């Protein structure tokens, strides 16, 4: 695993809810790009549900909620937390197999993430930011130069899952791809093999 801090500090996530009164069709109708959020916290259960929707385990075989070329799973999801009553501000790594968070870097990372992404206000306002990163080498082992295409497709699958889950939870999010790759990688202290792909700020809509 590329995200292995010197001292492992884990936070178990509530088990994902597999039933909802909101249908898929209703979530599709509700999905909008939401860029303004109230200055209120988001629950740990809601954050865990979003992470599970993006890259969680959905079967005993280890398959995930989003498809992956060759089931190689190059995506790694980080969570930059600012406002959550049950979780201290910090940058966390989501581990799908154990459905938990590992603290990668302490403190609120919104300012540095936003600075690397044109200072977009939605990143400053978010209660949390899902950061979809990738290890392209995992896919390149099998698919060579087509790995880049597959990795980007998979990031889109994961992001759409999170967007629909946010809609079902009554939360707002928007997909952000406008950022400086090197600046964002530095802000997140990403290992050399890991690339930032997508940002999804999350919060309670205004």
JSON list of C-alpha atoms in Angstrom, two decimals:
[
{"chain": "A", "resi": 1, "resn": "UNK", "atom": "CA", "xyz": [0.00, 0.00, 0.00]},
{"chain": "A", "resi": 2, "resn": "UNK", "atom": "CA", "xyz": [1.38, 3.45, -0.88]},
{"chain": "A", "resi": 3, "resn": "UNK", "atom": "CA", "xyz": [-0.13, 5.18, 2.16]},
{"chain": "A", "resi": 4, "resn": "UNK", "atom": "CA", "xyz": [1.64, 3.79, 5.20]},
{"chain": "A", "resi": 5, "resn": "UNK", "atom": "CA", "xyz": [2.25, 6.41, 7.89]},
{"chain": "A", "resi": 6, "resn": "UNK", "atom": "CA", "xyz": [4.97, 5.90, 10.47]},
{"chain": "A", "resi": 7, "resn": "UNK", "atom": "CA", "xyz": [2.38, 5.49, 13.23]},
{"chain": "A", "resi": 8, "resn": "UNK", "atom": "CA", "xyz": [-0.89, 3.90, 12.18]},
{"chain": "A", "resi": 9, "resn": "UNK", "atom": "CA", "xyz": [-3.94, 5.63, 13.64]},
{"chain": "A", "resi": 10, "resn": "UNK", "atom": "CA", "xyz": [-7.16, 4.02, 12.42]},
{"chain": "A", "resi": 11, "resn": "UNK", "atom": "CA", "xyz": [-10.81, 5.05, 12.67]},
{"chain": "A", "resi": 12, "resn": "UNK", "atom": "CA", "xyz": [-13.44, 2.36, 11.99]},
{"chain": "A", "resi": 13, "resn": "UNK", "atom": "CA", "xyz": [-16.33, 3.56, 9.83]},
{"chain": "A", "resi": 14, "resn": "UNK", "atom": "CA", "xyz": [-19.99, 2.68, 10.46]},
{"chain": "A", "resi": 15, "resn": "UNK", "atom": "CA", "xyz": [-21.15, -0.15, 8.25]},
{"chain": "A", "resi": 16, "resn": "UNK", "atom": "CA", "xyz": [-22.71, 1.12, 5.01]},
{"chain": "A", "resi": 17, "resn": "UNK", "atom": "CA", "xyz": [-26.47, 1.21, 4.78]},
{"chain": "A", "resi": 18, "resn": "UNK", "atom": "CA", "xyz": [-27.64, -1.05, 1.97]},
{"chain": "A", "resi": 19, "resn": "UNK", "atom": "CA", "xyz": [-31.25, 0.15, 1.90]},
{"chain": "A", "resi": 20, "resn": "UNK", "atom": "CA", "xyz": [-32.62, 3.64, 1.33]},
{"chain": "A", "resi": 21, "resn": "UNK", "atom": "CA", "xyz": [-36.01, 5.18, 0.74]},
{"chain": "A", "resi": 22, "resn": "UNK", "atom": "CA", "xyz": [-34.48, 7.08, -2.19]},
{"chain": "A", "resi": 23, "resn": "UNK", "atom": "CA", "xyz": [-34.54, 5.10, -5.43]},
{"chain": "A", "resi": 24, "resn": "UNK", "atom": "CA", "xyz": [-31.76, 5.20, -8.01]},
{"chain": "A", "resi": 25, "resn": "UNK", "atom": "CA", "xyz": [-34.03, 7.14, -10.33]},
{"chain": "A", "resi": 26, "resn": "UNK", "atom": "CA", "xyz": [-34.73, 9.73, -7.64]},
{"chain": "A", "resi": 27, "resn": "UNK", "atom": "CA", "xyz": [-31.00, 10.09, -6.92]},
{"chain": "A", "resi": 28, "resn": "UNK", "atom": "CA", "xyz": [-30.37, 10.64, -10.63]},
{"chain": "A", "resi": 29, "resn": "UNK", "atom": "CA", "xyz": [-33.03, 13.35, -10.68]},
{"chain": "A", "resi": 30, "resn": "UNK", "atom": "CA", "xyz": [-31.60, 15.03, -7.56]},
{"chain": "A", "resi": 31, "resn": "UNK", "atom": "CA", "xyz": [-27.96, 14.97, -8.65]},
{"chain": "A", "resi": 32, "resn": "UNK", "atom": "CA", "xyz": [-26.67, 18.48, -9.23]},
{"chain": "A", "resi": 33, "resn": "UNK", "atom": "CA", "xyz": [-23.27, 20.18, -9.11]},
{"chain": "A", "resi": 34, "resn": "UNK", "atom": "CA", "xyz": [-23.44, 21.93, -5.73]},
{"chain": "A", "resi": 35, "resn": "UNK", "atom": "CA", "xyz": [-20.71, 24.44, -4.95]},
{"chain": "A", "resi": 36, "resn": "UNK", "atom": "CA", "xyz": [-22.02, 26.24, -1.84]},
{"chain": "A", "resi": 37, "resn": "UNK", "atom": "CA", "xyz": [-22.23, 24.57, 1.57]},
{"chain": "A", "resi": 38, "resn": "UNK", "atom": "CA", "xyz": [-23.41, 25.49, 5.04]},
{"chain": "A", "resi": 39, "resn": "UNK", "atom": "CA", "xyz": [-20.71, 25.80, 7.75]},
{"chain": "A", "resi": 40, "resn": "UNK", "atom": "CA", "xyz": [-21.99, 22.70, 9.57]},
{"chain": "A", "resi": 41, "resn": "UNK", "atom": "CA", "xyz": [-20.45, 19.25, 10.11]},
{"chain": "A", "resi": 42, "resn": "UNK", "atom": "CA", "xyz": [-21.13, 16.09, 8.12]},
{"chain": "A", "resi": 43, "resn": "UNK", "atom": "CA", "xyz": [-21.53, 12.88, 10.10]},
{"chain": "A", "resi": 44, "resn": "UNK", "atom": "CA", "xyz": [-18.95, 10.11, 10.08]},
{"chain": "A", "resi": 45, "resn": "UNK", "atom": "CA", "xyz": [-21.67, 7.71, 8.89]},
{"chain": "A", "resi": 46, "resn": "UNK", "atom": "CA", "xyz": [-22.36, 9.90, 5.85]},
{"chain": "A", "resi": 47, "resn": "UNK", "atom": "CA", "xyz": [-18.67, 10.19, 5.01]},
{"chain": "A", "resi": 48, "resn": "UNK", "atom": "CA", "xyz": [-18.27, 6.44, 5.34]},
{"chain": "A", "resi": 49, "resn": "UNK", "atom": "CA", "xyz": [-21.26, 5.89, 3.08]},
{"chain": "A", "resi": 50, "resn": "UNK", "atom": "CA", "xyz": [-19.74, 8.17, 0.41]},
{"chain": "A", "resi": 51, "resn": "UNK", "atom": "CA", "xyz": [-16.41, 6.37, 0.58]},
{"chain": "A", "resi": 52, "resn": "UNK", "atom": "CA", "xyz": [-18.11, 2.99, 0.32]},
{"chain": "A", "resi": 53, "resn": "UNK", "atom": "CA", "xyz": [-20.12, 4.17, -2.68]},
{"chain": "A", "resi": 54, "resn": "UNK", "atom": "CA", "xyz": [-16.94, 5.32, -4.40]},
{"chain": "A", "resi": 55, "resn": "UNK", "atom": "CA", "xyz": [-14.67, 2.32, -3.74]},
{"chain": "A", "resi": 56, "resn": "UNK", "atom": "CA", "xyz": [-16.22, 0.05, -1.12]},
{"chain": "A", "resi": 57, "resn": "UNK", "atom": "CA", "xyz": [-16.31, -3.72, -1.13]},
{"chain": "A", "resi": 58, "resn": "UNK", "atom": "CA", "xyz": [-19.59, -5.06, -2.52]},
{"chain": "A", "resi": 59, "resn": "UNK", "atom": "CA", "xyz": [-19.04, -8.83, -2.45]},
{"chain": "A", "resi": 60, "resn": "UNK", "atom": "CA", "xyz": [-17.16, -11.63, -0.75]},
{"chain": "A", "resi": 61, "resn": "UNK", "atom": "CA", "xyz": [-14.81, -11.89, -3.72]},
{"chain": "A", "resi": 62, "resn": "UNK", "atom": "CA", "xyz": [-13.44, -8.43, -2.95]},
{"chain": "A", "resi": 63, "resn": "UNK", "atom": "CA", "xyz": [-15.09, -6.76, -5.92]},
{"chain": "A", "resi": 64, "resn": "UNK", "atom": "CA", "xyz": [-15.93, -3.10, -5.43]},
{"chain": "A", "resi": 65, "resn": "UNK", "atom": "CA", "xyz": [-18.86, -0.77, -6.02]},
{"chain": "A", "resi": 66, "resn": "UNK", "atom": "CA", "xyz": [-17.16, 0.67, -9.13]},
{"chain": "A", "resi": 67, "resn": "UNK", "atom": "CA", "xyz": [-15.80, -1.41, -12.04]},
{"chain": "A", "resi": 68, "resn": "UNK", "atom": "CA", "xyz": [-12.07, -1.76, -12.62]},
{"chain": "A", "resi": 69, "resn": "UNK", "atom": "CA", "xyz": [-10.19, -2.99, -15.68]},
{"chain": "A", "resi": 70, "resn": "UNK", "atom": "CA", "xyz": [-8.93, -6.48, -14.84]},
{"chain": "A", "resi": 71, "resn": "UNK", "atom": "CA", "xyz": [-10.09, -5.94, -11.23]},
{"chain": "A", "resi": 72, "resn": "UNK", "atom": "CA", "xyz": [-6.69, -4.32, -10.60]},
{"chain": "A", "resi": 73, "resn": "UNK", "atom": "CA", "xyz": [-8.12, -1.40, -8.59]},
{"chain": "A", "resi": 74, "resn": "UNK", "atom": "CA", "xyz": [-5.59, 1.40, -9.12]},
{"chain": "A", "resi": 75, "resn": "UNK", "atom": "CA", "xyz": [-7.65, 3.98, -7.24]},
{"chain": "A", "resi": 76, "resn": "UNK", "atom": "CA", "xyz": [-6.84, 5.14, -3.72]},
{"chain": "A", "resi": 77, "resn": "UNK", "atom": "CA", "xyz": [-9.29, 7.52, -2.05]},
{"chain": "A", "resi": 78, "resn": "UNK", "atom": "CA", "xyz": [-8.21, 10.12, 0.49]},
{"chain": "A", "resi": 79, "resn": "UNK", "atom": "CA", "xyz": [-10.56, 12.12, 2.68]},
{"chain": "A", "resi": 80, "resn": "UNK", "atom": "CA", "xyz": [-9.64, 15.65, 3.74]},
{"chain": "A", "resi": 81, "resn": "UNK", "atom": "CA", "xyz": [-11.80, 16.31, 6.79]},
{"chain": "A", "resi": 82, "resn": "UNK", "atom": "CA", "xyz": [-12.59, 19.76, 8.13]},
{"chain": "A", "resi": 83, "resn": "UNK", "atom": "CA", "xyz": [-15.97, 19.55, 9.87]},
{"chain": "A", "resi": 84, "resn": "UNK", "atom": "CA", "xyz": [-17.03, 16.22, 11.35]},
{"chain": "A", "resi": 85, "resn": "UNK", "atom": "CA", "xyz": [-17.94, 15.95, 15.04]},
{"chain": "A", "resi": 86, "resn": "UNK", "atom": "CA", "xyz": [-16.67, 12.38, 15.26]},
{"chain": "A", "resi": 87, "resn": "UNK", "atom": "CA", "xyz": [-13.36, 12.88, 13.44]},
{"chain": "A", "resi": 88, "resn": "UNK", "atom": "CA", "xyz": [-10.52, 15.35, 13.95]},
{"chain": "A", "resi": 89, "resn": "UNK", "atom": "CA", "xyz": [-9.50, 17.54, 11.00]},
{"chain": "A", "resi": 90, "resn": "UNK", "atom": "CA", "xyz": [-6.91, 15.78, 8.89]},
{"chain": "A", "resi": 91, "resn": "UNK", "atom": "CA", "xyz": [-6.11, 13.93, 5.71]},
{"chain": "A", "resi": 92, "resn": "UNK", "atom": "CA", "xyz": [-7.16, 10.28, 5.87]},
{"chain": "A", "resi": 93, "resn": "UNK", "atom": "CA", "xyz": [-6.68, 7.24, 3.62]},
{"chain": "A", "resi": 94, "resn": "UNK", "atom": "CA", "xyz": [-9.70, 5.03, 3.03]},
{"chain": "A", "resi": 95, "resn": "UNK", "atom": "CA", "xyz": [-9.08, 1.27, 3.20]},
{"chain": "A", "resi": 96, "resn": "UNK", "atom": "CA", "xyz": [-11.91, -0.57, 1.42]},
{"chain": "A", "resi": 97, "resn": "UNK", "atom": "CA", "xyz": [-11.16, -4.07, 2.75]},
{"chain": "A", "resi": 98, "resn": "UNK", "atom": "CA", "xyz": [-11.43, -3.02, 6.39]},
{"chain": "A", "resi": 99, "resn": "UNK", "atom": "CA", "xyz": [-13.79, -0.08, 5.70]},
{"chain": "A", "resi": 100, "resn": "UNK", "atom": "CA", "xyz": [-11.82, 2.28, 7.89]},
{"chain": "A", "resi": 101, "resn": "UNK", "atom": "CA", "xyz": [-9.69, 5.41, 7.75]},
{"chain": "A", "resi": 102, "resn": "UNK", "atom": "CA", "xyz": [-5.99, 5.74, 8.46]},
{"chain": "A", "resi": 103, "resn": "UNK", "atom": "CA", "xyz": [-4.66, 9.17, 9.35]},
{"chain": "A", "resi": 104, "resn": "UNK", "atom": "CA", "xyz": [-2.21, 10.18, 6.63]},
{"chain": "A", "resi": 105, "resn": "UNK", "atom": "CA", "xyz": [-1.54, 13.79, 7.68]},
{"chain": "A", "resi": 106, "resn": "UNK", "atom": "CA", "xyz": [-3.05, 15.80, 10.57]},
{"chain": "A", "resi": 107, "resn": "UNK", "atom": "CA", "xyz": [-4.71, 19.26, 10.33]},
{"chain": "A", "resi": 108, "resn": "UNK", "atom": "CA", "xyz": [-7.22, 20.86, 7.98]},
{"chain": "A", "resi": 109, "resn": "UNK", "atom": "CA", "xyz": [-5.91, 20.54, 4.40]},
{"chain": "A", "resi": 110, "resn": "UNK", "atom": "CA", "xyz": [-8.62, 22.58, 2.67]},
{"chain": "A", "resi": 111, "resn": "UNK", "atom": "CA", "xyz": [-6.47, 25.73, 2.25]},
{"chain": "A", "resi": 112, "resn": "UNK", "atom": "CA", "xyz": [-3.59, 23.90, 0.57]},
{"chain": "A", "resi": 113, "resn": "UNK", "atom": "CA", "xyz": [-5.89, 21.79, -1.59]},
{"chain": "A", "resi": 114, "resn": "UNK", "atom": "CA", "xyz": [-7.81, 24.87, -2.68]},
{"chain": "A", "resi": 115, "resn": "UNK", "atom": "CA", "xyz": [-4.57, 26.74, -3.40]},
{"chain": "A", "resi": 116, "resn": "UNK", "atom": "CA", "xyz": [-3.56, 23.98, -5.81]},
{"chain": "A", "resi": 117, "resn": "UNK", "atom": "CA", "xyz": [-7.00, 24.12, -7.46]},
{"chain": "A", "resi": 118, "resn": "UNK", "atom": "CA", "xyz": [-7.40, 27.77, -8.48]},
{"chain": "A", "resi": 119, "resn": "UNK", "atom": "CA", "xyz": [-8.67, 28.69, -5.00]},
{"chain": "A", "resi": 120, "resn": "UNK", "atom": "CA", "xyz": [-12.15, 27.47, -5.86]},
{"chain": "A", "resi": 121, "resn": "UNK", "atom": "CA", "xyz": [-14.57, 28.54, -3.15]},
{"chain": "A", "resi": 122, "resn": "UNK", "atom": "CA", "xyz": [-16.30, 25.15, -2.97]},
{"chain": "A", "resi": 123, "resn": "UNK", "atom": "CA", "xyz": [-13.04, 23.62, -1.72]},
{"chain": "A", "resi": 124, "resn": "UNK", "atom": "CA", "xyz": [-12.69, 26.27, 0.98]},
{"chain": "A", "resi": 125, "resn": "UNK", "atom": "CA", "xyz": [-16.30, 25.80, 2.14]},
{"chain": "A", "resi": 126, "resn": "UNK", "atom": "CA", "xyz": [-16.56, 21.99, 2.10]},
{"chain": "A", "resi": 127, "resn": "UNK", "atom": "CA", "xyz": [-16.97, 20.00, 5.30]},
{"chain": "A", "resi": 128, "resn": "UNK", "atom": "CA", "xyz": [-14.80, 17.33, 3.67]},
{"chain": "A", "resi": 129, "resn": "UNK", "atom": "CA", "xyz": [-13.13, 16.64, 0.33]},
{"chain": "A", "resi": 130, "resn": "UNK", "atom": "CA", "xyz": [-12.91, 13.24, -1.32]},
{"chain": "A", "resi": 131, "resn": "UNK", "atom": "CA", "xyz": [-9.60, 13.04, -3.16]},
{"chain": "A", "resi": 132, "resn": "UNK", "atom": "CA", "xyz": [-9.49, 10.31, -5.79]},
{"chain": "A", "resi": 133, "resn": "UNK", "atom": "CA", "xyz": [-5.90, 9.35, -6.54]},
{"chain": "A", "resi": 134, "resn": "UNK", "atom": "CA", "xyz": [-4.46, 6.53, -8.62]},
{"chain": "A", "resi": 135, "resn": "UNK", "atom": "CA", "xyz": [-1.49, 4.22, -8.88]},
{"chain": "A", "resi": 136, "resn": "UNK", "atom": "CA", "xyz": [-1.37, 3.79, -12.69]},
{"chain": "A", "resi": 137, "resn": "UNK", "atom": "CA", "xyz": [1.38, 1.17, -12.50]},
{"chain": "A", "resi": 138, "resn": "UNK", "atom": "CA", "xyz": [-1.11, -1.36, -11.13]},
{"chain": "A", "resi": 139, "resn": "UNK", "atom": "CA", "xyz": [-3.11, -1.19, -14.34]},
{"chain": "A", "resi": 140, "resn": "UNK", "atom": "CA", "xyz": [-0.11, -0.74, -16.65]},
{"chain": "A", "resi": 141, "resn": "UNK", "atom": "CA", "xyz": [1.25, -4.14, -15.62]},
{"chain": "A", "resi": 142, "resn": "UNK", "atom": "CA", "xyz": [-1.54, -5.74, -17.65]},
{"chain": "A", "resi": 143, "resn": "UNK", "atom": "CA", "xyz": [-2.69, -3.04, -20.06]},
{"chain": "A", "resi": 144, "resn": "UNK", "atom": "CA", "xyz": [0.44, -1.07, -20.87]},
{"chain": "A", "resi": 145, "resn": "UNK", "atom": "CA", "xyz": [-0.11, 2.34, -22.43]},
{"chain": "A", "resi": 146, "resn": "UNK", "atom": "CA", "xyz": [-3.91, 2.02, -22.24]},
{"chain": "A", "resi": 147, "resn": "UNK", "atom": "CA", "xyz": [-3.68, 2.13, -18.45]},
{"chain": "A", "resi": 148, "resn": "UNK", "atom": "CA", "xyz": [-4.06, 5.91, -18.36]},
{"chain": "A", "resi": 149, "resn": "UNK", "atom": "CA", "xyz": [-7.37, 5.70, -20.20]},
{"chain": "A", "resi": 150, "resn": "UNK", "atom": "CA", "xyz": [-8.69, 2.96, -17.94]},
{"chain": "A", "resi": 151, "resn": "UNK", "atom": "CA", "xyz": [-7.60, 4.74, -14.75]},
{"chain": "A", "resi": 152, "resn": "UNK", "atom": "CA", "xyz": [-9.44, 7.91, -15.77]},
{"chain": "A", "resi": 153, "resn": "UNK", "atom": "CA", "xyz": [-12.56, 5.94, -16.66]},
{"chain": "A", "resi": 154, "resn": "UNK", "atom": "CA", "xyz": [-12.47, 4.26, -13.26]},
{"chain": "A", "resi": 155, "resn": "UNK", "atom": "CA", "xyz": [-12.12, 7.60, -11.48]},
{"chain": "A", "resi": 156, "resn": "UNK", "atom": "CA", "xyz": [-15.24, 8.73, -13.31]},
{"chain": "A", "resi": 157, "resn": "UNK", "atom": "CA", "xyz": [-17.14, 5.63, -12.23]},
{"chain": "A", "resi": 158, "resn": "UNK", "atom": "CA", "xyz": [-16.16, 6.17, -8.60]},
{"chain": "A", "resi": 159, "resn": "UNK", "atom": "CA", "xyz": [-16.96, 9.88, -8.71]},
{"chain": "A", "resi": 160, "resn": "UNK", "atom": "CA", "xyz": [-20.42, 9.29, -10.18]},
{"chain": "A", "resi": 161, "resn": "UNK", "atom": "CA", "xyz": [-21.15, 6.72, -7.49]},
{"chain": "A", "resi": 162, "resn": "UNK", "atom": "CA", "xyz": [-20.20, 9.29, -4.84]},
{"chain": "A", "resi": 163, "resn": "UNK", "atom": "CA", "xyz": [-22.32, 11.98, -6.52]},
{"chain": "A", "resi": 164, "resn": "UNK", "atom": "CA", "xyz": [-25.40, 9.76, -6.55]},
{"chain": "A", "resi": 165, "resn": "UNK", "atom": "CA", "xyz": [-24.79, 8.70, -2.95]},
{"chain": "A", "resi": 166, "resn": "UNK", "atom": "CA", "xyz": [-24.49, 12.33, -1.91]},
{"chain": "A", "resi": 167, "resn": "UNK", "atom": "CA", "xyz": [-27.80, 13.08, -3.60]},
{"chain": "A", "resi": 168, "resn": "UNK", "atom": "CA", "xyz": [-29.43, 10.17, -1.77]},
{"chain": "A", "resi": 169, "resn": "UNK", "atom": "CA", "xyz": [-28.06, 11.47, 1.55]},
{"chain": "A", "resi": 170, "resn": "UNK", "atom": "CA", "xyz": [-29.22, 15.04, 0.94]},
{"chain": "A", "resi": 171, "resn": "UNK", "atom": "CA", "xyz": [-25.64, 16.28, 0.66]},
{"chain": "A", "resi": 172, "resn": "UNK", "atom": "CA", "xyz": [-24.08, 18.44, -2.01]},
{"chain": "A", "resi": 173, "resn": "UNK", "atom": "CA", "xyz": [-20.95, 17.79, -4.04]},
{"chain": "A", "resi": 174, "resn": "UNK", "atom": "CA", "xyz": [-19.32, 18.72, -7.33]},
{"chain": "A", "resi": 175, "resn": "UNK", "atom": "CA", "xyz": [-16.54, 17.07, -9.32]},
{"chain": "A", "resi": 176, "resn": "UNK", "atom": "CA", "xyz": [-13.40, 19.19, -9.62]},
{"chain": "A", "resi": 177, "resn": "UNK", "atom": "CA", "xyz": [-10.70, 18.45, -12.17]},
{"chain": "A", "resi": 178, "resn": "UNK", "atom": "CA", "xyz": [-9.15, 21.91, -12.43]},
{"chain": "A", "resi": 179, "resn": "UNK", "atom": "CA", "xyz": [-5.96, 21.75, -10.39]},
{"chain": "A", "resi": 180, "resn": "UNK", "atom": "CA", "xyz": [-2.20, 21.81, -10.73]},
{"chain": "A", "resi": 181, "resn": "UNK", "atom": "CA", "xyz": [-1.11, 18.18, -10.56]},
{"chain": "A", "resi": 182, "resn": "UNK", "atom": "CA", "xyz": [2.29, 18.80, -9.00]},
{"chain": "A", "resi": 183, "resn": "UNK", "atom": "CA", "xyz": [1.04, 21.38, -6.52]},
{"chain": "A", "resi": 184, "resn": "UNK", "atom": "CA", "xyz": [-1.80, 19.12, -5.39]},
{"chain": "A", "resi": 185, "resn": "UNK", "atom": "CA", "xyz": [0.48, 16.09, -5.08]},
{"chain": "A", "resi": 186, "resn": "UNK", "atom": "CA", "xyz": [2.79, 18.17, -2.90]},
{"chain": "A", "resi": 187, "resn": "UNK", "atom": "CA", "xyz": [-0.08, 19.52, -0.80]},
{"chain": "A", "resi": 188, "resn": "UNK", "atom": "CA", "xyz": [-1.25, 15.96, -0.14]},
{"chain": "A", "resi": 189, "resn": "UNK", "atom": "CA", "xyz": [2.28, 14.58, 0.40]},
{"chain": "A", "resi": 190, "resn": "UNK", "atom": "CA", "xyz": [1.50, 11.87, -2.14]},
{"chain": "A", "resi": 191, "resn": "UNK", "atom": "CA", "xyz": [4.03, 9.06, -2.60]},
{"chain": "A", "resi": 192, "resn": "UNK", "atom": "CA", "xyz": [5.85, 9.17, -5.94]},
{"chain": "A", "resi": 193, "resn": "UNK", "atom": "CA", "xyz": [3.78, 6.38, -7.52]},
{"chain": "A", "resi": 194, "resn": "UNK", "atom": "CA", "xyz": [0.45, 8.09, -6.72]},
{"chain": "A", "resi": 195, "resn": "UNK", "atom": "CA", "xyz": [-1.24, 10.70, -8.91]},
{"chain": "A", "resi": 196, "resn": "UNK", "atom": "CA", "xyz": [-4.16, 12.99, -8.04]},
{"chain": "A", "resi": 197, "resn": "UNK", "atom": "CA", "xyz": [-7.11, 12.52, -10.41]},
{"chain": "A", "resi": 198, "resn": "UNK", "atom": "CA", "xyz": [-10.29, 14.06, -9.01]},
{"chain": "A", "resi": 199, "resn": "UNK", "atom": "CA", "xyz": [-11.61, 16.20, -6.15]},
{"chain": "A", "resi": 200, "resn": "UNK", "atom": "CA", "xyz": [-15.12, 16.07, -4.70]},
{"chain": "A", "resi": 201, "resn": "UNK", "atom": "CA", "xyz": [-15.91, 18.67, -2.03]},
{"chain": "A", "resi": 202, "resn": "UNK", "atom": "CA", "xyz": [-18.84, 17.61, 0.15]},
{"chain": "A", "resi": 203, "resn": "UNK", "atom": "CA", "xyz": [-21.14, 19.52, 2.46]},
{"chain": "A", "resi": 204, "resn": "UNK", "atom": "CA", "xyz": [-24.70, 20.35, 3.47]},
{"chain": "A", "resi": 205, "resn": "UNK", "atom": "CA", "xyz": [-26.13, 22.48, 0.65]},
{"chain": "A", "resi": 206, "resn": "UNK", "atom": "CA", "xyz": [-27.01, 26.11, 1.33]}
]
